[in-house]
mmCIF file of C-alpha atoms in Angstrom:
data_model
loop_
_atom_site.group_PDB
_atom_site.id
_atom_site.type_symbol
_atom_site.label_atom_id
_atom_site.label_comp_id
_atom_site.label_asym_id
_atom_site.label_seq_id
_atom_site.Cartn_x
_atom_site.Cartn_y
_atom_site.Cartn_z
ATOM 1 C CA MET A 1 79.715 67.004 19.404
ATOM 2 C CA LYS A 2 82.571 69.051 20.794
ATOM 3 C CA ARG A 3 80.319 72.111 20.548
ATOM 4 C CA ALA A 4 77.510 70.424 22.473
ATOM 5 C CA LEU A 5 80.049 69.373 25.240
ATOM 6 C CA SER A 6 81.556 72.950 25.333
ATOM 7 C CA ILE A 7 78.057 74.447 25.844
ATOM 8 C CA ALA A 8 77.227 71.878 28.522
ATOM 9 C CA PHE A 9 80.489 72.676 30.272
ATOM 10 C CA MET A 10 79.971 76.353 30.248
ATOM 11 C CA ALA A 11 76.368 75.940 31.667
ATOM 12 C CA LEU A 12 77.803 73.784 34.358
ATOM 13 C CA MET A 13 80.356 76.493 35.279
ATOM 14 C CA ILE A 14 77.763 79.107 35.286
ATOM 15 C CA ALA A 15 75.662 77.200 37.669
ATOM 16 C CA LYS A 16 78.598 76.654 39.950
ATOM 17 C CA ILE A 17 79.417 80.476 39.813
ATOM 18 C CA GLY A 18 75.866 81.259 40.752
ATOM 19 C CA SER A 19 75.688 78.849 43.552
ATOM 20 C CA ALA A 20 78.972 80.418 44.975
ATOM 21 C CA GLN A 21 77.525 84.022 45.217
ATOM 22 C CA SER A 22 77.789 85.346 48.660
ATOM 23 C CA LEU A 23 74.539 85.867 50.649
ATOM 24 C CA ILE A 24 76.277 88.361 52.746
ATOM 25 C CA GLY A 25 77.712 90.226 49.764
ATOM 26 C CA ALA A 26 74.153 90.435 48.144
ATOM 27 C CA ALA A 27 72.745 91.666 51.409
ATOM 28 C CA LYS A 28 75.427 94.379 51.778
ATOM 29 C CA ALA A 29 74.644 95.561 48.327
ATOM 30 C CA GLY A 30 70.958 95.617 49.253
ATOM 31 C CA ASP A 31 70.325 93.260 46.118
ATOM 32 C CA PHE A 32 67.445 91.132 47.106
ATOM 33 C CA ARG A 33 67.062 89.598 43.651
ATOM 34 C CA LEU A 34 70.462 88.252 43.884
ATOM 35 C CA PHE A 35 70.024 87.315 47.486
ATOM 36 C CA GLU A 36 66.861 85.350 46.668
ATOM 37 C CA LYS A 37 68.455 83.691 43.623
ATOM 38 C CA THR A 38 71.422 82.622 45.771
ATOM 39 C CA VAL A 39 69.216 81.249 48.633
ATOM 40 C CA LYS A 40 67.318 79.258 46.015
ATOM 41 C CA SER A 41 70.453 77.901 44.343
ATOM 42 C CA GLY A 42 71.159 76.049 47.748
ATOM 43 C CA ALA A 43 73.793 78.440 49.103
ATOM 44 C CA SER A 44 74.860 77.699 52.765
ATOM 45 C CA LEU A 45 72.804 79.795 55.241
ATOM 46 C CA ASP A 46 75.865 79.347 57.722
ATOM 47 C CA GLU A 47 78.032 81.688 55.752
ATOM 48 C CA THR A 48 80.452 83.858 57.622
ATOM 49 C CA ASP A 49 82.644 86.645 56.007
ATOM 50 C CA GLU A 50 86.336 87.478 56.605
ATOM 51 C CA LEU A 51 85.379 89.930 59.450
ATOM 52 C CA GLY A 52 83.047 87.533 61.156
ATOM 53 C CA MET A 53 79.676 88.736 59.964
ATOM 54 C CA ASN A 54 76.981 86.142 59.533
ATOM 55 C CA VAL A 55 74.033 85.947 57.226
ATOM 56 C CA GLN A 56 71.717 86.929 60.094
ATOM 57 C CA LEU A 57 73.313 90.269 60.924
ATOM 58 C CA SER A 58 73.860 91.071 57.108
ATOM 59 C CA LEU A 59 69.924 91.351 56.773
ATOM 60 C CA ALA A 60 70.078 94.630 58.362
ATOM 61 C CA TYR A 61 71.526 96.184 55.448
ATOM 62 C CA PHE A 62 68.235 95.664 53.466
ATOM 63 C CA SER A 63 65.614 98.347 53.215
ATOM 64 C CA LEU A 64 62.531 97.701 55.264
ATOM 65 C CA LYS A 65 60.610 96.256 52.236
ATOM 66 C CA GLU A 66 63.450 94.000 51.291
ATOM 67 C CA PHE A 67 64.071 92.951 54.889
ATOM 68 C CA LYS A 68 60.489 91.746 55.343
ATOM 69 C CA LYS A 69 60.949 89.705 52.014
ATOM 70 C CA ALA A 70 64.216 88.298 53.053
ATOM 71 C CA CYS A 71 62.850 87.180 56.513
ATOM 72 C CA ALA A 72 59.945 85.545 54.808
ATOM 73 C CA LEU A 73 62.238 83.785 52.319
ATOM 74 C CA LEU A 74 64.599 82.512 54.992
ATOM 75 C CA HIS A 75 61.744 81.395 57.273
ATOM 76 C CA LYS A 76 60.696 78.867 54.815
ATOM 77 C CA LYS A 77 64.231 77.328 54.906
ATOM 78 C CA GLY A 78 64.042 76.896 58.709
ATOM 79 C CA PHE A 79 66.517 79.695 59.170
ATOM 80 C CA ASP A 80 67.733 80.537 62.770
ATOM 81 C CA PHE A 81 67.338 84.382 63.050
ATOM 82 C CA ASP A 82 68.952 84.424 66.471
ATOM 83 C CA LYS A 83 72.263 83.030 65.656
ATOM 84 C CA PRO A 84 74.879 85.560 66.991
ATOM 85 C CA VAL A 85 78.306 86.606 65.927
ATOM 86 C CA ALA A 86 81.281 87.341 68.369
ATOM 87 C CA ASN A 87 80.480 88.738 71.722
ATOM 88 C CA ASN A 88 77.007 87.176 71.348
ATOM 89 C CA ILE A 89 75.702 90.065 69.230
ATOM 90 C CA SER A 90 72.513 89.032 67.525
ATOM 91 C CA LEU A 91 70.487 90.625 64.735
ATOM 92 C CA LEU A 92 67.797 91.766 67.259
ATOM 93 C CA TYR A 93 70.707 93.433 69.318
ATOM 94 C CA LEU A 94 72.011 95.132 66.187
ATOM 95 C CA LEU A 95 68.533 96.626 65.195
ATOM 96 C CA SER A 96 67.941 97.706 68.621
ATOM 97 C CA TYR A 97 71.321 99.489 68.741
ATOM 98 C CA SER A 98 70.318 101.325 65.549
ATOM 99 C CA CYS A 99 66.754 101.726 66.857
ATOM 100 C CA SER A 100 65.236 100.146 63.686
ATOM 101 C CA HIS A 101 61.782 99.558 65.347
ATOM 102 C CA GLU A 102 60.090 98.812 62.071
ATOM 103 C CA LYS A 103 62.467 96.001 61.200
ATOM 104 C CA ILE A 104 62.269 94.772 64.824
ATOM 105 C CA GLN A 105 58.590 94.435 64.491
ATOM 106 C CA THR A 106 59.117 92.043 61.606
ATOM 107 C CA LEU A 107 61.990 90.145 63.268
ATOM 108 C CA LEU A 108 60.026 89.432 66.385
ATOM 109 C CA LYS A 109 57.707 87.179 64.398
ATOM 110 C CA TYR A 110 60.507 84.591 64.076
ATOM 111 C CA ASN A 111 61.261 83.459 67.740
ATOM 112 C CA VAL A 112 64.313 85.503 68.727
ATOM 113 C CA ASP A 113 65.507 86.032 72.265
ATOM 114 C CA VAL A 114 64.696 89.706 73.435
ATOM 115 C CA ASN A 115 66.782 89.296 76.535
ATOM 116 C CA ARG A 116 70.065 87.939 74.917
ATOM 117 C CA LYS A 117 72.997 89.865 76.538
ATOM 118 C CA ASN A 118 76.280 90.601 74.718
ATOM 119 C CA ASP A 119 79.309 89.134 76.397
ATOM 120 C CA ALA A 120 81.365 92.309 76.645
ATOM 121 C CA THR A 121 78.853 94.615 78.552
ATOM 122 C CA GLY A 122 75.943 92.361 79.691
ATOM 123 C CA LEU A 123 73.514 94.704 77.891
ATOM 124 C CA LYS A 124 70.354 93.535 76.466
ATOM 125 C CA PRO A 125 68.814 94.623 73.105
ATOM 126 C CA ILE A 126 66.704 97.078 74.965
ATOM 127 C CA ASP A 127 69.615 98.563 76.679
ATOM 128 C CA ALA A 128 71.362 99.113 73.349
ATOM 129 C CA THR A 129 68.879 101.755 72.387
ATOM 130 C CA GLN A 130 70.402 104.374 74.743
ATOM 131 C CA PHE A 131 73.456 104.967 72.432
ATOM 132 C CA SER A 132 71.422 106.751 69.871
ATOM 133 C CA THR A 133 70.841 109.534 72.402
ATOM 134 C CA PHE A 134 74.228 109.530 74.152
ATOM 135 C CA LYS A 135 76.450 112.566 73.701
ATOM 136 C CA PHE A 136 80.069 111.488 73.433
ATOM 137 C CA TYR A 137 81.312 114.963 72.452
ATOM 138 C CA SER A 138 80.259 118.399 73.162
ATOM 139 C CA GLU A 139 79.973 119.307 69.529
ATOM 140 C CA GLN A 140 78.214 116.051 68.548
ATOM 141 C CA ILE A 141 75.051 116.273 66.445
ATOM 142 C CA ILE A 142 72.187 114.021 67.848
ATOM 143 C CA ALA A 143 69.288 113.539 65.462
ATOM 144 C CA GLU A 144 66.173 115.265 66.358
ATOM 145 C CA ASP A 145 64.027 112.035 66.243
ATOM 146 C CA ALA A 146 66.614 109.915 68.284
ATOM 147 C CA PHE A 147 64.706 110.003 71.581
ATOM 148 C CA VAL A 148 61.397 109.175 69.889
ATOM 149 C CA ASN A 149 62.914 106.244 67.947
ATOM 150 C CA ALA A 150 64.622 105.008 70.994
ATOM 151 C CA GLU A 151 61.431 104.984 73.033
ATOM 152 C CA LYS A 152 59.369 103.366 70.359
ATOM 153 C CA THR A 153 61.860 100.579 70.186
ATOM 154 C CA ARG A 154 61.856 100.138 73.920
ATOM 155 C CA ARG A 155 58.150 99.876 74.106
ATOM 156 C CA LEU A 156 57.992 97.396 71.194
ATOM 157 C CA LEU A 157 60.658 95.224 73.147
ATOM 158 C CA LEU A 158 58.945 95.354 76.347
ATOM 159 C CA LYS A 159 55.605 94.394 74.752
ATOM 160 C CA HIS A 160 57.350 91.251 73.505
ATOM 161 C CA GLY A 161 58.712 90.081 76.791
ATOM 162 C CA SER A 162 62.005 92.218 77.283
ATOM 163 C CA GLU A 163 63.238 92.791 80.731
ATOM 164 C CA ASP A 164 63.178 96.423 81.840
ATOM 165 C CA PHE A 165 65.407 99.047 80.351
ATOM 166 C CA LYS A 166 68.311 100.411 82.359
ATOM 167 C CA TYR A 167 70.941 103.051 81.467
ATOM 168 C CA ALA A 168 74.450 101.782 81.479
ATOM 169 C CA ASP A 169 77.023 102.913 83.920
ATOM 170 C CA LEU A 170 79.384 105.719 82.800
ATOM 171 C CA ASN A 171 82.498 103.696 82.362
ATOM 172 C CA PHE A 172 84.872 103.220 79.671
ATOM 173 C CA GLY A 173 83.522 99.749 78.820
ATOM 174 C CA ASN A 174 80.129 101.239 77.933
ATOM 175 C CA VAL A 175 80.662 104.790 76.755
ATOM 176 C CA GLY A 176 84.592 104.983 76.047
ATOM 177 C CA ASN A 177 84.414 104.767 72.357
ATOM 178 C CA PHE A 178 85.181 108.646 71.698
ATOM 179 C CA PHE A 179 87.755 108.680 74.537
ATOM 180 C CA PHE A 180 89.682 105.652 73.147
ATOM 181 C CA CYS A 181 89.757 107.266 69.545
ATOM 182 C CA ILE A 182 91.511 110.253 71.247
ATOM 183 C CA LEU A 183 93.906 107.861 72.887
ATOM 184 C CA ASN A 184 94.624 106.371 69.587
ATOM 185 C CA MET A 185 95.681 109.650 68.169
ATOM 186 C CA ILE A 186 98.001 110.496 71.176
ATOM 187 C CA VAL A 187 99.737 107.281 71.145
ATOM 188 C CA VAL A 188 101.012 108.145 67.678
ATOM 189 C CA TYR A 189 103.230 110.722 69.381
ATOM 190 C CA TYR A 190 103.552 109.222 72.728
ATOM 191 C CA PRO A 191 103.348 105.309 72.509
ATOM 192 C CA PHE A 192 103.516 104.766 76.278
ATOM 193 C CA ILE A 193 100.549 106.870 77.254
ATOM 194 C CA HIS A 194 97.969 104.916 79.207
ATOM 195 C CA PRO A 195 94.261 105.788 79.468
ATOM 196 C CA GLU A 196 94.591 106.884 83.150
ATOM 197 C CA MET A 197 97.249 109.328 82.272
ATOM 198 C CA ILE A 198 94.810 111.501 80.272
ATOM 199 C CA ASN A 199 91.530 110.682 82.027
ATOM 200 C CA SER A 200 90.176 113.578 84.199
ATOM 201 C CA LYS A 201 86.873 114.838 85.312
ATOM 202 C CA GLU A 202 87.903 118.158 83.724
ATOM 203 C CA LEU A 203 87.774 116.589 80.284
ATOM 204 C CA PHE A 204 84.059 115.763 80.465
ATOM 205 C CA ASP A 205 80.907 117.720 80.615
ATOM 206 C CA PHE A 206 78.635 115.511 82.968
ATOM 207 C CA SER A 207 74.985 116.275 82.535
ATOM 208 C CA GLU A 208 71.558 114.683 82.214
ATOM 209 C CA LEU A 209 69.198 114.811 79.144
ATOM 210 C CA ASN A 210 65.684 113.348 79.336
ATOM 211 C CA GLY A 211 66.893 111.481 82.328
ATOM 212 C CA GLN A 212 69.727 109.917 80.704
ATOM 213 C CA PRO A 213 73.254 110.384 82.206
ATOM 214 C CA GLN A 214 75.706 112.021 79.733
ATOM 215 C CA ALA A 215 79.488 112.316 79.726
ATOM 216 C CA ALA A 216 80.534 114.375 76.730
ATOM 217 C CA VAL A 217 84.190 115.254 76.079
ATOM 218 C CA LYS A 218 84.465 119.083 76.007
ATOM 219 C CA LYS A 219 86.074 120.497 72.958
ATOM 220 C CA GLU A 220 88.093 123.145 74.802
ATOM 221 C CA SER A 221 89.238 120.648 77.350
ATOM 222 C CA LEU A 222 90.222 118.384 74.581
ATOM 223 C CA ILE A 223 92.368 121.170 73.097
ATOM 224 C CA GLU A 224 93.989 121.731 76.335
ATOM 225 C CA LEU A 225 94.551 118.039 76.668
ATOM 226 C CA PHE A 226 96.509 118.133 73.491
ATOM 227 C CA LYS A 227 98.518 121.297 74.584
ATOM 228 C CA SER A 228 99.538 119.481 77.819
ATOM 229 C CA ILE A 229 101.318 116.888 75.674
ATOM 230 C CA ASN A 230 102.832 119.494 73.477
ATOM 231 C CA LEU A 231 100.462 119.140 70.557
ATOM 232 C CA ASP A 232 98.815 122.327 69.353
ATOM 233 C CA VAL A 233 95.575 121.273 67.414
ATOM 234 C CA GLU A 234 92.863 122.901 65.468
ATOM 235 C CA ILE A 235 89.552 120.953 65.542
ATOM 236 C CA SER A 236 87.007 121.381 62.731
ATOM 237 C CA SER A 237 83.797 119.625 62.292
ATOM 238 C CA TYR A 238 81.910 118.634 59.148
ATOM 239 C CA THR A 239 78.303 117.373 58.597
ATOM 240 C CA ASP A 240 77.522 118.048 54.914
ATOM 241 C CA LYS A 241 78.281 114.810 52.965
ATOM 242 C CA ASN A 242 79.875 116.704 50.068
ATOM 243 C CA GLU A 243 82.140 118.613 52.579
ATOM 244 C CA ILE A 244 83.035 115.460 54.359
ATOM 245 C CA LEU A 245 84.285 113.693 51.146
ATOM 246 C CA GLN A 246 86.228 116.682 50.146
ATOM 247 C CA GLN A 247 87.881 116.884 53.623
ATOM 248 C CA LEU A 248 88.901 113.318 53.326
ATOM 249 C CA ILE A 249 90.614 114.070 50.020
ATOM 250 C CA ASP A 250 92.081 117.434 50.912
ATOM 251 C CA THR A 251 93.639 116.376 54.331
ATOM 252 C CA GLU A 252 95.050 113.348 52.781
ATOM 253 C CA LEU A 253 96.888 115.439 50.184
ATOM 254 C CA SER A 254 97.697 118.235 52.392
ATOM 255 C CA GLU A 255 101.262 118.962 53.425
ATOM 256 C CA ASP A 256 100.079 119.790 56.922
ATOM 257 C CA THR A 257 99.567 116.865 59.377
ATOM 258 C CA TYR A 258 95.929 115.862 60.117
ATOM 259 C CA MET A 259 94.251 113.247 62.257
ATOM 260 C CA LEU A 260 90.600 112.356 61.603
ATOM 261 C CA MET A 261 87.822 111.071 63.571
ATOM 262 C CA ALA A 262 84.278 110.387 62.419
ATOM 263 C CA GLN A 263 80.920 109.250 63.593
ATOM 264 C CA THR A 264 79.250 106.567 61.575
ATOM 265 C CA GLY A 265 75.702 108.016 62.042
ATOM 266 C CA ASN A 266 74.545 107.052 58.452
ATOM 267 C CA SER A 267 75.593 103.341 58.883
ATOM 268 C CA PRO A 268 72.562 101.106 58.751
ATOM 269 C CA LEU A 269 74.213 98.722 61.182
ATOM 270 C CA ALA A 270 76.345 100.748 63.679
ATOM 271 C CA PRO A 271 75.380 104.393 63.574
ATOM 272 C CA TYR A 272 76.688 105.479 66.925
ATOM 273 C CA GLN A 273 80.419 104.615 66.528
ATOM 274 C CA TRP A 274 83.335 106.980 66.741
ATOM 275 C CA VAL A 275 86.204 105.668 64.662
ATOM 276 C CA ASN A 276 89.968 106.900 63.699
ATOM 277 C CA ILE A 277 90.287 107.167 60.038
ATOM 278 C CA ASN A 278 93.665 105.957 58.796
ATOM 279 C CA GLY A 279 94.199 107.060 55.184
ATOM 280 C CA GLY A 280 92.319 105.355 52.242
ATOM 281 C CA ASN A 281 93.187 107.026 49.001
ATOM 282 C CA TYR A 282 89.897 108.853 48.734
ATOM 283 C CA GLY A 283 91.148 111.055 45.914
ATOM 284 C CA LYS A 284 91.722 108.100 43.577
ATOM 285 C CA ASN A 285 88.146 107.127 43.790
ATOM 286 C CA PRO A 286 86.201 110.094 45.211
ATOM 287 C CA ASP A 287 82.706 108.689 45.841
ATOM 288 C CA PHE A 288 80.495 108.036 48.772
ATOM 289 C CA ASP A 289 80.797 104.233 48.285
ATOM 290 C CA HIS A 290 84.492 104.316 48.925
ATOM 291 C CA PRO A 291 85.498 102.040 51.742
ATOM 292 C CA LEU A 292 86.844 103.700 55.027
ATOM 293 C CA LYS A 293 90.085 102.509 56.408
ATOM 294 C CA VAL A 294 89.330 102.746 60.138
ATOM 295 C CA ALA A 295 90.540 101.784 63.639
ATOM 296 C CA ASN A 296 87.396 101.206 65.768
ATOM 297 C CA PRO A 297 88.050 100.940 69.457
ATOM 298 C CA ASP A 298 84.688 99.296 70.105
ATOM 299 C CA GLY A 299 85.267 95.532 70.131
ATOM 300 C CA LEU A 300 81.523 94.795 69.662
ATOM 301 C CA TYR A 301 81.479 95.915 66.056
ATOM 302 C CA GLN A 302 84.684 94.712 64.511
ATOM 303 C CA PHE A 303 82.528 92.680 62.118
ATOM 304 C CA ILE A 304 81.308 95.943 60.352
ATOM 305 C CA GLU A 305 82.969 97.799 57.584
ATOM 306 C CA PHE A 306 82.232 101.349 56.809
ATOM 307 C CA ARG A 307 82.029 103.602 53.855
ATOM 308 C CA VAL A 308 82.256 107.307 53.276
ATOM 309 C CA ARG A 309 78.499 107.559 53.048
ATOM 310 C CA ASP A 310 78.212 106.181 56.550
ATOM 311 C CA ILE A 311 79.921 109.332 58.037
ATOM 312 C CA SER A 312 77.520 111.736 59.661
ATOM 313 C CA GLN A 313 80.175 113.979 61.312
ATOM 314 C CA LEU A 314 83.825 114.319 60.519
ATOM 315 C CA LEU A 315 86.344 115.944 62.933
ATOM 316 C CA THR A 316 89.726 117.010 61.533
ATOM 317 C CA PHE A 317 92.578 117.675 64.087
ATOM 318 C CA LYS A 318 95.173 119.755 62.307
ATOM 319 C CA ILE A 319 98.502 119.407 64.155
ATOM 320 C CA LYS A 320 99.974 122.943 64.171
ATOM 321 C CA GLN A 321 102.893 121.961 66.612
ATOM 322 C CA ALA A 322 104.175 118.571 67.564
ATOM 323 C CA GLU A 323 107.260 118.654 69.812
ATOM 324 C CA ARG A 324 108.371 115.245 70.978
ATOM 325 C CA GLU A 325 108.705 115.930 74.630
ATOM 326 C CA ALA A 326 107.818 113.894 77.795
ATOM 327 C CA PRO A 327 103.971 114.490 78.308
ATOM 328 C CA VAL A 328 103.011 116.645 81.207
ATOM 329 C CA ASN A 329 101.185 114.769 83.813
#
């Protein structure tokens, strides 16, 4: 009798553990089987993780095939695909930002608002497509198919009732991500520096590419900026995934002083972010799934965590000289 009761108790505990599985965790892992099992076990579809991500936006982690299956599964449950996270960011906005036009084609079947604006900038999903082709840094690598994917996404959204596309104004609120990463590095040495103290036209290369206004921080001007505040830096760029991982390890173990920035071009959710990397013990667990410890100045995407595999371009800033003197205006 006791044995029967023990087995029954264990079965009950297993059922409880299964129902407590995280839908968001399963989506992040790209594990549709676990996701499906968890949905069918009666898990709450209103789950939100500690960073503020909801189930809706976590669907972007799935491959196209699994995304379609997840959407069909949730639709049967009366799921609201348009529920946003902070700053009114919806799944459609996120997919538009990454120009995932094939996933968008599926999502548009489920009654989503194609003109929902985010609260921070007032940009619509169609407007978010422009960041895939915006050059934040003179040495930044832009994917060859970026313009094609952006245009495909815009045409699809327009076909489904989107308002017209517009390029964002060249202000820090829209395109200041890279600039504020620089500021984050400088304030380590000069905590009282303000953005206006380092902002100048000479820092940027203003141009137009395929009709899109660009404002890229120039590498040589960036080096001169650091020199003007008594920091002599050597900037190196890496795009090979193995070299990126090795640099994360080497710079962390080096006796020299390094500051690191990365573009998250391989992220399925936020591929056009520039972030500061703040340590992470990469040598203890040297693999591409290792979490990145970052400071992301873009307030729109604080709900996203990045991993080593998400880095498409790594910039290392080797500090060859760091004299604590008053910055030159």
